[in-house]
Coordinates of C-alpha atoms in Angstrom, one line a residue:
Chain A
X1 CA -48.3 24.0 -13.4
X2 CA -44.9 25.3 -14.7
X3 CA -42.3 22.5 -14.8
X4 CA -39.5 24.8 -15.8
X5 CA -39.0 28.4 -16.6
X6 CA -36.1 30.1 -18.2
X7 CA -35.9 33.8 -17.8
X8 CA -33.7 36.1 -20.0
X9 CA -31.0 33.5 -20.1
X10 CA -27.8 34.1 -21.9
X11 CA -24.9 31.7 -22.3
X12 CA -21.6 32.9 -23.5
X13 CA -18.7 30.5 -24.0
X14 CA -15.1 31.9 -24.0
X15 CA -12.4 30.1 -25.8
X16 CA -9.3 32.2 -25.4
X17 CA -10.1 35.7 -26.4
X18 CA -13.1 34.7 -28.5
X19 CA -16.6 34.9 -27.1
X20 CA -19.4 32.8 -28.5
X21 CA -22.9 33.8 -27.6
X22 CA -24.8 30.5 -27.7
X23 CA -27.9 32.1 -26.1
X24 CA -28.7 35.8 -26.3
X25 CA -31.6 36.2 -23.9
X26 CA -34.1 33.4 -23.9
X27 CA -37.4 33.2 -22.1
X28 CA -39.3 29.9 -22.0
X29 CA -41.9 28.4 -19.8
X30 CA -42.8 24.7 -20.1
X31 CA -46.0 23.5 -18.5
X32 CA -46.8 20.1 -17.0
X33 CA -47.5 17.4 -19.5
X34 CA -46.2 19.2 -22.6
X35 CA -44.4 17.4 -25.4
X36 CA -42.2 20.2 -26.6
X37 CA -39.7 20.2 -29.5
X38 CA -36.8 22.7 -29.5
X39 CA -35.9 23.0 -33.2
X40 CA -33.4 25.1 -35.2
X41 CA -30.3 24.6 -37.3
X42 CA -27.0 23.5 -35.8
X43 CA -25.6 26.2 -33.6
X44 CA -28.9 27.8 -32.9
X45 CA -28.6 27.1 -29.2
X46 CA -31.1 24.3 -28.7
X47 CA -28.7 21.9 -27.0
X48 CA -27.3 24.7 -24.8
X49 CA -30.8 25.6 -23.8
X50 CA -31.6 22.0 -23.0
X51 CA -28.4 21.8 -20.8
X52 CA -29.4 24.9 -18.9
X53 CA -32.9 23.5 -18.2
X54 CA -31.2 20.2 -17.2
X55 CA -28.9 22.1 -14.8
X56 CA -26.0 20.5 -16.5
X57 CA -24.8 24.0 -17.2
X58 CA -25.5 27.4 -15.8
X59 CA -26.6 30.5 -17.6
X60 CA -24.1 33.4 -17.9
X61 CA -27.0 35.7 -17.0
X62 CA -30.7 35.1 -16.3
X63 CA -32.3 32.3 -14.4
X64 CA -33.7 28.7 -14.6
X65 CA -36.4 27.3 -12.3
X66 CA -37.4 23.7 -11.9
X67 CA -40.8 22.9 -10.4
X68 CA -40.8 26.5 -9.1
X69 CA -37.4 26.2 -7.4
X70 CA -34.8 28.7 -8.6
X71 CA -31.6 26.9 -9.6
X72 CA -29.5 30.0 -9.9
X73 CA -26.6 29.9 -7.5
X74 CA -26.9 26.3 -6.6
X75 CA -23.6 24.5 -6.3
X76 CA -22.6 21.4 -8.2
X77 CA -23.9 18.9 -5.6
X78 CA -27.2 20.9 -5.1
X79 CA -27.8 20.8 -8.8
X80 CA -27.1 17.1 -8.9
X81 CA -29.6 16.6 -6.1
X82 CA -32.2 18.5 -8.0
X83 CA -31.5 16.6 -11.2
X84 CA -31.7 13.3 -9.4
X85 CA -35.3 13.6 -8.5
X86 CA -36.8 16.2 -10.9
X87 CA -35.2 15.5 -14.3
X88 CA -34.5 12.6 -16.6
X89 CA -32.2 12.6 -19.5
X90 CA -32.1 10.9 -22.9
X91 CA -29.0 11.7 -24.9
X92 CA -28.2 11.6 -28.6
X93 CA -25.5 9.0 -28.1
X94 CA -26.7 5.9 -26.3
X95 CA -25.6 7.1 -22.9
X96 CA -25.7 3.9 -20.9
X97 CA -23.0 2.7 -18.5
X98 CA -21.3 0.0 -20.6
X99 CA -20.4 -2.2 -17.6
X100 CA -23.9 -2.4 -16.3
X101 CA -26.8 -4.5 -17.7
X102 CA -30.0 -2.9 -19.0
X103 CA -31.6 -3.7 -15.6
X104 CA -28.7 -2.1 -13.6
X105 CA -28.6 1.0 -15.9
X106 CA -32.3 1.6 -15.1
X107 CA -31.7 0.9 -11.5
X108 CA -28.8 3.4 -11.1
X109 CA -30.9 6.6 -10.6
X110 CA -33.1 4.7 -8.1
X111 CA -29.9 3.7 -6.2
X112 CA -28.8 7.3 -6.2
X113 CA -32.1 8.6 -4.7
X114 CA -32.2 5.9 -2.1
X115 CA -35.2 3.9 -3.2
X116 CA -35.7 0.7 -1.2
X117 CA -34.6 -2.6 -2.9
X118 CA -38.1 -4.1 -3.2
X119 CA -39.5 -0.9 -4.7
X120 CA -36.5 -0.6 -6.9
X121 CA -36.9 -4.0 -8.3
X122 CA -40.6 -3.4 -9.0
X123 CA -39.9 0.0 -10.6
X124 CA -37.1 -1.3 -12.9
X125 CA -39.3 -4.2 -14.1
X126 CA -42.1 -1.8 -14.7
X127 CA -40.0 0.6 -16.7
X128 CA -38.4 -2.1 -18.8
X129 CA -41.8 -3.5 -19.5
X130 CA -43.0 0.0 -20.5
X131 CA -40.2 0.2 -23.2
X132 CA -40.7 -3.4 -24.2
X133 CA -37.4 -4.7 -23.1
X134 CA -38.2 -7.0 -20.2
X135 CA -36.6 -9.9 -22.0
X136 CA -33.3 -7.9 -22.4
X137 CA -33.0 -6.9 -18.7
X138 CA -29.7 -8.8 -18.2
X139 CA -28.1 -7.8 -21.5
X140 CA -25.2 -5.3 -21.4
X141 CA -25.4 -2.3 -23.8
X142 CA -23.0 -3.9 -26.3
X143 CA -25.5 -6.8 -26.6
X144 CA -28.3 -4.4 -27.5
X145 CA -29.1 -2.6 -30.7
X146 CA -29.0 1.2 -30.9
X147 CA -32.8 1.4 -30.7
X148 CA -32.9 -0.9 -27.7
X149 CA -30.2 1.0 -26.0
X150 CA -32.1 4.3 -26.5
X151 CA -35.2 2.6 -25.1
X152 CA -33.2 1.6 -22.0
X153 CA -32.1 5.2 -21.7
X154 CA -35.8 6.3 -21.8
X155 CA -36.6 3.7 -19.1
X156 CA -33.7 5.0 -17.0
X157 CA -34.8 8.7 -17.5
X158 CA -38.3 7.8 -16.2
X159 CA -37.3 5.5 -13.4
X160 CA -37.4 8.0 -10.6
X161 CA -40.7 9.4 -11.8
X162 CA -39.4 12.9 -12.7
X163 CA -41.7 15.6 -13.9
X164 CA -39.4 16.5 -16.8
X165 CA -37.6 14.5 -19.3
X166 CA -35.0 16.2 -21.5
X167 CA -34.0 14.5 -24.7
X168 CA -31.2 15.8 -26.9
X169 CA -31.6 14.5 -30.5
X170 CA -32.9 11.2 -29.2
X171 CA -33.3 9.7 -32.7
X172 CA -30.2 11.2 -34.4
X173 CA -28.3 7.9 -34.3
X174 CA -31.2 5.6 -35.0
X175 CA -32.7 4.4 -38.3
X176 CA -36.2 5.3 -39.2
X177 CA -37.9 2.3 -37.7
X178 CA -36.0 2.5 -34.4
X179 CA -36.4 6.2 -34.3
X180 CA -40.2 5.8 -34.7
X181 CA -40.3 3.2 -31.9
X182 CA -38.5 5.5 -29.5
X183 CA -40.7 8.4 -30.3
X184 CA -43.8 6.3 -30.0
X185 CA -42.8 5.1 -26.6
X186 CA -41.9 8.7 -25.4
X187 CA -45.2 10.0 -26.7
X188 CA -47.2 7.1 -25.1
X189 CA -45.5 7.7 -21.7
X190 CA -46.2 11.4 -22.0
X191 CA -49.9 10.7 -22.5
X192 CA -50.1 7.9 -20.0
X193 CA -48.1 9.4 -17.1
X194 CA -48.3 13.1 -17.9
X195 CA -44.6 13.4 -17.7
X196 CA -43.3 16.5 -19.6
X197 CA -40.9 16.0 -22.5
X198 CA -38.6 18.6 -24.0
X199 CA -36.5 17.5 -26.8
X200 CA -34.1 19.1 -29.1
X201 CA -34.2 17.9 -32.7
X202 CA -34.0 19.0 -36.3
X203 CA -35.6 15.8 -37.6
X204 CA -39.0 16.7 -39.3
X205 CA -40.4 13.3 -38.4
X206 CA -39.7 13.9 -34.7
X207 CA -41.0 17.4 -34.8
X208 CA -44.3 15.9 -36.0
X209 CA -44.8 14.3 -32.6
X210 CA -44.6 17.6 -30.7
X211 CA -47.6 19.5 -29.4
X212 CA -45.5 22.6 -29.1
X213 CA -42.6 23.6 -31.3
X214 CA -40.1 26.2 -30.1
X215 CA -37.8 27.5 -32.9
X216 CA -34.3 28.9 -32.1
X217 CA -32.0 30.8 -34.3
X218 CA -28.7 32.4 -33.4
X219 CA -29.4 32.0 -29.7
X220 CA -32.8 33.5 -29.7
X221 CA -36.3 32.0 -29.8
X222 CA -37.8 33.2 -33.0
X223 CA -41.0 31.2 -33.0
X224 CA -43.0 29.4 -30.3
X225 CA -46.1 27.7 -31.6
X226 CA -48.6 25.0 -30.7
X227 CA -48.8 21.9 -32.8
X228 CA -51.2 19.1 -32.9
X229 CA -48.8 16.3 -32.3
X230 CA -48.8 13.0 -34.2
X231 CA -51.0 10.4 -32.6
Chain B
X1 CA -20.8 1.8 -1.2
X2 CA -21.5 -1.7 -2.4
X3 CA -22.6 -0.3 -5.7
X4 CA -19.3 1.7 -6.0
X5 CA -17.4 -1.6 -5.5
X6 CA -19.6 -3.5 -7.9
X7 CA -19.0 -0.9 -10.6
X8 CA -15.3 -0.6 -9.7
X9 CA -14.9 -4.4 -10.0
X10 CA -16.4 -4.4 -13.4
X11 CA -14.4 -1.4 -14.5
X12 CA -11.2 -3.1 -13.4
X13 CA -12.0 -6.0 -15.8
X14 CA -12.6 -3.7 -18.7
X15 CA -8.9 -3.4 -19.3
X16 CA -7.6 -6.6 -17.7
X17 CA -4.0 -6.2 -18.8
X18 CA -3.6 -2.7 -17.6
X19 CA -5.3 -3.5 -14.2
X20 CA -3.2 -6.6 -13.8
X21 CA 0.0 -4.7 -14.5
X22 CA -1.0 -2.0 -12.1
X23 CA -1.8 -4.5 -9.3
X24 CA 1.5 -6.2 -10.2
X25 CA 3.4 -3.0 -9.8
X26 CA 1.8 -2.6 -6.3
X27 CA 2.6 -6.3 -5.6
X28 CA 6.2 -6.1 -6.7
X29 CA 6.7 -2.9 -4.7
X30 CA 5.3 -4.5 -1.6
X31 CA 7.2 -7.7 -2.1
X32 CA 10.4 -5.7 -2.5
X33 CA 9.7 -3.9 0.8
X34 CA 8.9 -7.1 2.6
X35 CA 12.2 -8.5 1.5
X36 CA 14.1 -5.4 2.4
X37 CA 12.4 -5.2 5.9
X38 CA 13.0 -8.9 6.6
X39 CA 16.6 -8.8 5.5
X40 CA 17.4 -5.7 7.6
X41 CA 15.6 -7.2 10.5
X42 CA 17.3 -10.6 10.0
X43 CA 20.7 -8.9 9.8
X44 CA 20.2 -6.9 12.9
X45 CA 18.5 -9.6 14.9
X46 CA 21.2 -12.0 13.7
X47 CA 24.0 -9.7 14.6
X48 CA 22.5 -9.0 18.0
X49 CA 21.8 -12.6 18.8
X50 CA 25.3 -13.6 17.6
X51 CA 27.0 -10.9 19.7
X52 CA 24.9 -11.8 22.7
X53 CA 25.6 -15.6 22.3
X54 CA 29.3 -15.2 21.6
X55 CA 30.5 -12.1 23.2
X56 CA 28.4 -9.9 25.4
X57 CA 25.9 -12.4 27.0
X58 CA 22.7 -10.8 28.4
X59 CA 24.8 -9.4 31.3
X60 CA 28.4 -9.0 32.1
X61 CA 29.8 -8.4 35.5
X62 CA 33.0 -6.3 35.2
X63 CA 35.3 -4.8 37.9
X64 CA 34.5 -1.2 38.9
X65 CA 37.6 0.0 37.0
X66 CA 36.5 -1.6 33.8
X67 CA 37.2 0.4 30.6
X68 CA 35.9 -1.0 27.4
X69 CA 38.7 0.6 25.5
X70 CA 41.6 -1.2 27.1
X71 CA 42.3 -4.8 28.0
X72 CA 44.0 -4.8 31.4
X73 CA 45.2 -7.9 33.2
X74 CA 46.2 -6.0 36.4
X75 CA 44.6 -7.7 39.4
X76 CA 42.7 -4.5 40.4
X77 CA 41.1 -4.5 36.9
X78 CA 39.9 -8.0 37.3
X79 CA 37.3 -9.9 39.3
X80 CA 38.7 -11.8 42.3
X81 CA 37.3 -15.2 43.2
X82 CA 35.2 -15.3 40.1
X83 CA 33.7 -18.7 40.9
X84 CA 32.2 -17.4 44.1
X85 CA 30.8 -14.3 42.3
X86 CA 29.4 -16.5 39.5
X87 CA 27.8 -19.0 42.0
X88 CA 26.1 -16.1 43.7
X89 CA 24.7 -14.8 40.4
X90 CA 23.6 -18.2 39.3
X91 CA 21.4 -18.5 42.4
X92 CA 19.0 -15.8 40.9
X93 CA 16.0 -17.4 39.3
X94 CA 16.2 -15.5 36.0
X95 CA 19.8 -16.6 35.4
X96 CA 20.5 -19.7 33.3
X97 CA 24.2 -19.4 33.1
X98 CA 26.9 -17.5 34.9
X99 CA 30.5 -18.3 34.1
X100 CA 33.8 -16.5 34.5
X101 CA 35.9 -15.6 31.4
X102 CA 39.3 -14.2 31.1
X103 CA 40.3 -12.2 28.0
X104 CA 43.9 -11.5 27.1
X105 CA 45.7 -10.3 24.0
X106 CA 48.3 -12.6 22.5
X107 CA 50.5 -13.1 19.5
X108 CA 50.4 -16.4 17.7
X109 CA 53.6 -17.2 16.0
X110 CA 54.3 -20.0 13.5
X111 CA 57.8 -20.2 12.0
X112 CA 58.2 -16.7 10.4
X113 CA 54.5 -15.7 10.5
X114 CA 52.6 -14.1 13.4
X115 CA 49.2 -12.7 14.1
X116 CA 47.6 -10.8 17.0
X117 CA 44.8 -12.8 18.6
X118 CA 42.4 -12.8 21.5
X119 CA 42.7 -15.5 24.1
X120 CA 39.5 -16.3 25.8
X121 CA 39.8 -18.4 29.0
X122 CA 36.6 -20.3 29.5
X123 CA 35.2 -22.9 31.8
X124 CA 35.0 -25.8 29.3
X125 CA 32.0 -27.5 31.1
X126 CA 29.8 -24.4 31.2
X127 CA 26.6 -24.4 29.2
X128 CA 27.6 -20.9 28.0
X129 CA 29.9 -22.6 25.6
X130 CA 27.1 -24.4 23.8
X131 CA 27.5 -22.3 20.6
X132 CA 31.2 -23.2 20.5
X133 CA 30.5 -26.9 21.0
X134 CA 27.9 -26.9 18.3
X135 CA 30.4 -25.2 16.0
X136 CA 33.2 -27.8 16.4
X137 CA 34.4 -28.7 12.9
X138 CA 37.3 -30.9 13.8
X139 CA 38.9 -32.4 16.9
X140 CA 37.5 -32.3 20.4
X141 CA 36.3 -29.6 22.8
X142 CA 38.5 -28.5 25.6
X143 CA 38.7 -30.3 29.0
X144 CA 39.0 -28.3 32.2
X145 CA 42.3 -29.8 33.2
X146 CA 44.0 -29.5 29.8
X147 CA 47.2 -27.4 30.3
X148 CA 48.4 -27.5 26.7
X149 CA 45.3 -27.6 24.5
X150 CA 43.6 -24.7 22.7
X151 CA 40.8 -24.4 20.1
X152 CA 41.1 -22.1 17.2
X153 CA 38.6 -20.7 14.7
X154 CA 38.4 -22.2 11.2
X155 CA 39.3 -18.9 9.4
X156 CA 42.5 -18.7 11.5
X157 CA 43.2 -22.4 10.8
X158 CA 42.8 -21.9 7.0
X159 CA 44.9 -18.8 7.0
X160 CA 47.9 -20.6 8.7
X161 CA 47.0 -24.0 7.2
X162 CA 46.7 -25.4 10.7
X163 CA 45.0 -28.7 11.7
X164 CA 44.2 -30.7 14.8
X165 CA 47.2 -31.7 16.8
X166 CA 49.4 -29.0 15.1
X167 CA 51.4 -27.0 17.5
X168 CA 51.5 -23.2 17.7
X169 CA 53.5 -20.8 19.9
X170 CA 51.6 -18.1 21.9
X171 CA 53.2 -15.0 23.3
X172 CA 51.2 -13.5 26.2
X173 CA 51.6 -10.4 28.3
X174 CA 51.1 -11.2 32.0
X175 CA 49.4 -9.2 34.7
X176 CA 52.7 -7.8 35.9
X177 CA 53.8 -6.7 32.4
X178 CA 56.2 -9.6 31.7
X179 CA 55.9 -11.7 28.5
X180 CA 55.1 -15.4 28.8
X181 CA 55.5 -17.9 26.0
X182 CA 54.3 -21.5 25.5
X183 CA 53.7 -24.0 22.8
X184 CA 50.1 -25.2 22.6
X185 CA 48.5 -28.1 20.8
X186 CA 45.4 -27.5 18.7
X187 CA 42.7 -29.8 20.1
X188 CA 40.0 -28.7 17.8
X189 CA 38.8 -26.2 15.2
X190 CA 35.5 -24.4 15.6
X191 CA 33.3 -22.1 13.6
X192 CA 30.8 -19.6 14.8
X193 CA 30.1 -18.7 11.1
X194 CA 31.2 -15.2 12.1
X195 CA 34.4 -14.6 10.2
X196 CA 35.6 -11.7 12.3
X197 CA 35.3 -13.8 15.4
X198 CA 36.7 -17.0 13.9
X199 CA 39.8 -15.3 12.6
X200 CA 41.0 -13.9 15.9
X201 CA 39.7 -15.9 18.8
X202 CA 41.5 -18.7 20.6
X203 CA 39.9 -20.7 23.5
X204 CA 41.8 -22.3 26.3
X205 CA 40.6 -23.5 29.7
X206 CA 40.2 -20.7 32.2
X207 CA 42.7 -22.2 34.7
X208 CA 45.4 -22.4 32.0
X209 CA 44.6 -18.8 30.8
X210 CA 44.9 -17.6 34.4
X211 CA 48.2 -19.5 34.8
X212 CA 49.8 -18.2 31.6
X213 CA 48.8 -14.6 32.3
X214 CA 49.7 -14.8 36.0
X215 CA 46.2 -13.6 37.0
X216 CA 45.6 -16.6 39.3
X217 CA 42.1 -16.7 40.7
X218 CA 40.9 -13.7 38.7
X219 CA 38.7 -13.2 35.6
X220 CA 37.9 -10.4 33.3
X221 CA 34.2 -10.8 33.4
X222 CA 31.3 -13.0 34.6
X223 CA 29.4 -13.9 31.4
X224 CA 25.6 -14.2 32.3
X225 CA 22.8 -15.6 30.2
X226 CA 19.2 -15.1 31.3
X227 CA 15.9 -16.9 30.6
X228 CA 14.5 -13.8 29.1
X229 CA 16.6 -10.9 27.6
X230 CA 13.9 -8.5 28.7
X231 CA 14.9 -9.1 32.3
X232 CA 18.4 -7.8 31.8
X233 CA 17.8 -4.4 33.4
X234 CA 16.0 -5.8 36.4
X235 CA 18.7 -8.4 37.1
X236 CA 21.4 -5.8 36.6
X237 CA 19.7 -3.6 39.2
X238 CA 19.6 -6.5 41.6
X239 CA 23.3 -7.2 41.1
X240 CA 24.4 -3.6 41.5
X241 CA 27.3 -3.3 43.9
X242 CA 30.2 -0.9 44.5
X243 CA 32.8 -3.5 43.5
X244 CA 31.4 -4.3 40.1
X245 CA 29.9 -2.8 37.1
X246 CA 26.9 -4.7 35.6
X247 CA 26.6 -4.2 31.9
X248 CA 23.4 -5.2 30.1
X249 CA 23.4 -6.5 26.5
X250 CA 21.7 -3.3 25.5
X251 CA 24.5 -1.2 26.9
X252 CA 27.2 -3.4 25.4
X253 CA 25.6 -3.5 22.0
X254 CA 24.6 0.1 21.7
X255 CA 26.5 0.2 18.4
X256 CA 24.2 -2.4 16.9
X257 CA 21.0 -0.7 18.0
X258 CA 22.4 2.7 16.8
X259 CA 23.3 1.1 13.5
X260 CA 19.8 -0.4 13.3
X261 CA 18.3 3.1 13.9
X262 CA 20.5 4.5 11.2
X263 CA 19.7 1.7 8.8
X264 CA 15.9 2.1 9.5
X265 CA 16.1 5.8 8.7
X266 CA 18.0 5.1 5.5
X267 CA 15.5 2.4 4.6
X268 CA 12.6 4.7 5.0
X269 CA 14.0 6.7 2.1
X270 CA 14.2 3.5 0.0
X271 CA 10.6 2.6 1.0
X272 CA 9.4 6.0 -0.1
X273 CA 11.2 5.6 -3.4
X274 CA 9.6 2.1 -4.0
X275 CA 6.2 3.2 -2.9
X276 CA 6.6 6.4 -4.9
X277 CA 7.1 4.4 -8.1
X278 CA 4.1 2.2 -7.4
X279 CA 2.0 5.2 -6.6
X280 CA 2.9 6.8 -9.9
X281 CA 1.8 3.6 -11.7
X282 CA -1.5 3.6 -9.9
X283 CA -2.1 7.4 -10.5
X284 CA -1.2 6.9 -14.2
X285 CA -3.6 4.0 -14.6
X286 CA -6.5 5.8 -12.9
X287 CA -5.8 9.1 -14.8
X288 CA -6.0 7.1 -18.0
X289 CA -9.3 5.5 -16.8
X290 CA -10.7 8.9 -15.9
X291 CA -10.0 10.3 -19.4
X292 CA -11.4 7.2 -21.1
X293 CA -14.5 7.3 -19.0
X294 CA -15.1 11.1 -19.2
X295 CA -18.5 10.6 -20.9
X296 CA -19.6 8.0 -18.4
X297 CA -18.7 10.4 -15.6
X298 CA -20.9 13.0 -17.3
X299 CA -23.8 10.5 -17.6
X300 CA -23.5 9.5 -13.9
X301 CA -23.4 13.2 -13.0
X302 CA -26.4 14.0 -15.2
X303 CA -28.5 11.3 -13.5
X304 CA -27.7 12.8 -10.1
X305 CA -24.5 11.3 -8.9
X306 CA -22.7 13.8 -6.7
X307 CA -18.9 14.6 -6.8
X308 CA -18.3 12.6 -3.7
X309 CA -19.9 9.5 -5.0
X310 CA -17.9 9.8 -8.3
X311 CA -14.8 10.2 -6.2
X312 CA -15.7 7.1 -4.2
X313 CA -16.1 5.2 -7.4
X314 CA -12.4 5.7 -8.3
X315 CA -11.3 5.2 -4.8
X316 CA -13.1 1.9 -4.8
X317 CA -11.3 1.0 -7.9
X318 CA -7.9 1.9 -6.3
X319 CA -8.9 -0.1 -3.2
X320 CA -9.5 -3.2 -5.4
X321 CA -6.2 -2.6 -7.2
X322 CA -4.5 -2.2 -3.8
X323 CA -6.2 -5.4 -2.5
X324 CA -5.0 -7.4 -5.5
X325 CA -1.5 -5.8 -5.2
X326 CA -1.2 -6.5 -1.5
X327 CA -2.3 -10.1 -2.0
X328 CA 0.2 -10.5 -4.9
X329 CA 2.9 -8.8 -2.8
X330 CA 2.3 -11.1 0.1
X331 CA 2.6 -14.1 -2.2
X332 CA 5.6 -12.9 -4.2
X333 CA 7.3 -11.4 -1.1
X334 CA 6.4 -14.4 1.0
X335 CA 8.1 -16.8 -1.4
X336 CA 11.2 -14.6 -1.6
X337 CA 11.4 -14.1 2.2
X338 CA 10.8 -17.8 2.8
X339 CA 13.8 -18.6 0.5
X340 CA 16.1 -16.2 2.2
X341 CA 14.9 -17.3 5.6
X342 CA 16.1 -20.8 4.8
X343 CA 19.1 -20.2 2.6
X344 CA 20.2 -16.7 3.5
X345 CA 22.2 -14.3 1.5
X346 CA 26.0 -14.8 1.6
X347 CA 27.8 -11.7 2.6
X348 CA 31.2 -13.1 3.6
X349 CA 33.3 -11.3 6.2
X350 CA 31.3 -8.2 6.9
X351 CA 33.8 -6.5 9.1
X352 CA 32.2 -3.9 11.3
X353 CA 33.9 -3.3 14.6
X354 CA 31.6 -4.0 17.5
X355 CA 29.1 -6.2 15.7
X356 CA 29.4 -9.9 14.9
X357 CA 27.7 -10.4 11.6
X358 CA 27.4 -14.0 10.4
X359 CA 28.6 -14.8 6.9
X360 CA 25.0 -15.2 5.8
X361 CA 22.1 -12.8 6.4
X362 CA 18.9 -14.8 7.0
X363 CA 15.6 -12.9 6.4
X364 CA 13.4 -12.5 9.4
X365 CA 9.9 -11.3 8.8
X366 CA 7.6 -10.5 11.7
X367 CA 3.8 -10.3 11.6
X368 CA 4.0 -6.7 12.8
X369 CA 6.2 -5.7 9.9
X370 CA 4.0 -7.6 7.4
X371 CA 0.8 -6.0 8.7
X372 CA 2.4 -2.5 8.8
X373 CA 3.7 -2.8 5.2
X374 CA 0.3 -4.1 3.9
X375 CA -1.4 -1.1 5.6
X376 CA 1.2 1.4 4.3
X377 CA 1.0 0.0 0.7
X378 CA -2.8 0.2 0.9
X379 CA -2.8 3.8 2.2
X380 CA -0.2 4.9 -0.4
X381 CA -2.2 3.3 -3.2
X382 CA -5.4 5.1 -2.0
X383 CA -3.5 8.4 -1.7
X384 CA -2.2 7.9 -5.2
X385 CA -5.7 7.6 -6.4
X386 CA -6.9 10.8 -4.8
X387 CA -5.7 13.0 -7.7
X388 CA -7.5 11.0 -10.5
X389 CA -10.6 10.6 -8.2
X390 CA -10.8 14.4 -7.6
X391 CA -10.2 15.0 -11.3
X392 CA -13.3 12.9 -12.0
X393 CA -15.3 14.4 -9.2
X394 CA -14.6 18.0 -10.4
X395 CA -15.6 17.5 -14.0
X396 CA -18.5 19.7 -15.0
X397 CA -21.2 17.4 -16.3
X398 CA -21.7 19.3 -19.5
X399 CA -18.0 19.2 -20.3
X400 CA -17.8 15.5 -19.4
X401 CA -20.7 14.7 -21.6
X402 CA -18.9 16.2 -24.5
X403 CA -15.7 14.5 -23.7
X404 CA -14.2 11.5 -25.2
X405 CA -15.4 8.1 -24.1
X406 CA -17.0 4.9 -25.2

C-alpha cells in the first residue's frame, strides 16, 4: 500500500525579487514498510521534499497524498489533523519541549489525538521501553544526552502509531555511537512494527541502513534505487 | 485545557524574573486603580454623608416660596408653627429626627475686623445636633433657654483668636429689613472637620435666633433624618402639601452627584491609561516569549497541535500572569487602601461651593468595586495577550521550525 505519493511537485521560494527553485518537479511514491533514505548534497531539496511529505509546507505546484488522501488545498488545521494521526517526525535538532519530561514529551501527541489516560500511560511506557529509556522517563531534556533526546523524539514520533515517520538528518548532531543507536532503534521498529521511515541524510553510515535510496540534485530526483539495508 | 495550563505554568517559571515583573506590573496597575477608586468613592461618599449630616438632612421641609438662591427672613418665606409641623413629621415611622432650623446671614464684628457668617438657629436638645455635640472642642453645648450664648467653629475661632467666654458682636438683618445688633458670649468651639463649614457657621438656640431676627414662631426649614436614606423619595411623597416644598437629599445635593459623575468619567480615562500601560507590559512579555519559543511552536504544530490550541497555550500563560497580578494587586492595593481608610489623605480646605468636604479624604473600598476591577484587569490582560497568541497560532510550522529557539 502507498503511504505517501508526491506528484510533479515543485516548490519555489521567493525572497524579494529572487526566486529559488528548491524542487523542480518531483515524483515519488513510498510504500508501506519502506526504510527510505533521501540523499543528496546540501541544497538538493531533500529537506524541502520531506517537509512537503510531512505537510509542514505545501508545494507550489503538484500534489501530495498521505495514505491515499490528497492533502492539496487542506488548510492549516486540516493539515495539523492529518499530521497528528498519520505522520511522526524526528528532527535534526533534538526537538523536544524543554519544559516537559521525557514521559510528557512522548505523551503530547497522544494528548492531542485524545487518547484515554490509561491507554496513554501504557503507550508512553511501551514507547520509552522500545527506545530503552524507561529509566529516564521523568528527566527533562536538559538532563538527557543528545542521543537520549533523539531517542525520546523517536518514541514521540511513534507514539500515535502513525504509518509514516519522517526524519530529517536524525543523526547529524550525534556522535557515531549515539547515531548508530538511534538508527538501530529506527530500523528495529521498522522491522517489528512495519512503520514506514523516510529520512533525509548525507551521512554514508546512515544511508547504509536504507533499503531504498532516493538521490536528489538541484531539486530533481536523479536516482531511485533499491538497497539491501544494513541488518 | 489542563495541559495548556500545565505547560503555561512551567513556561512562566522558565524566566522567573520576567514573569514576576510582568505580574508585578499588572499588580501595581490594579493596586493603583483600587486606590484611585476607593479614594474617589471615599471622597464622594464622605462629602455626601457630611453634607447630609450637617446641612441638608435626608429631607428638608421648606415653604412653598423657597428659593435656594436667596436667604429670606420674610414671614411668608418661612414655615409658621414649625414645632407643630416637625411633630407631625416625626410621627412617621421612617423618620428618626425632625427639627426646625432658622438660617440667617449676619456680620460678626470684633474691634476693627468683621466677617460675614451664617447663623443657624437650632433646637439644642435635638438629636440632629449629635454631629455638633461630638465635635465640641472647648466649652459647652448650647442650652435651649440661653439668650446670649453662641457656638463658633474652630476655624473662625483661630482666625479671630477667639476662645470660650469671649464676647463678639453680631449684626443681623431682621424679617422686616431692620438691623439688629447684640453682643454674644462664646459658650463653646466646635469642629465638623469641614473647614468651609467651621469658618462661617455660628449656632445659637432657635428661640434666640427667632428673637434677634424678629421671625417669632417661624423657621427656615424642618431638618429631617430618616432611618434609611433610600426612603427619602417615598417619605417626601407622603409629606407633599401645597404649603410646603419637600426636598430630598438627592435633590439638594445634585451638585455632588453630578460632580461624582464627572469625576467617574474623568477617572475612566485614568483607568484606561493605567491598564493600557500594564497591557503593554503583558503584550511585550508574551511577544518576547513567542519569538523565543518559535521553534517549540513549530514542533507542537508539527506533531499536530492546531492554531487554536497554540493560541490557548499563550492565553493560559496570560491568565496565569493575570491571576498572579490580580492577587498581587489585591495585596498591595489592599494594604494601601487599608492605610488610607484609617489615616486618610489630608487635603485641607477643599473649597467647592455646594459640597462639604472634610479636611481628610478617607478611602472607601466596596466589594463591588474590588470585584469589578479584578475582572477588568483580568480581561484587559487577556486582551493584551491576544496579539502574541495569534502571532504564535498563525506561524507556519515550517517557518517556525527554522526559527530561533532553544
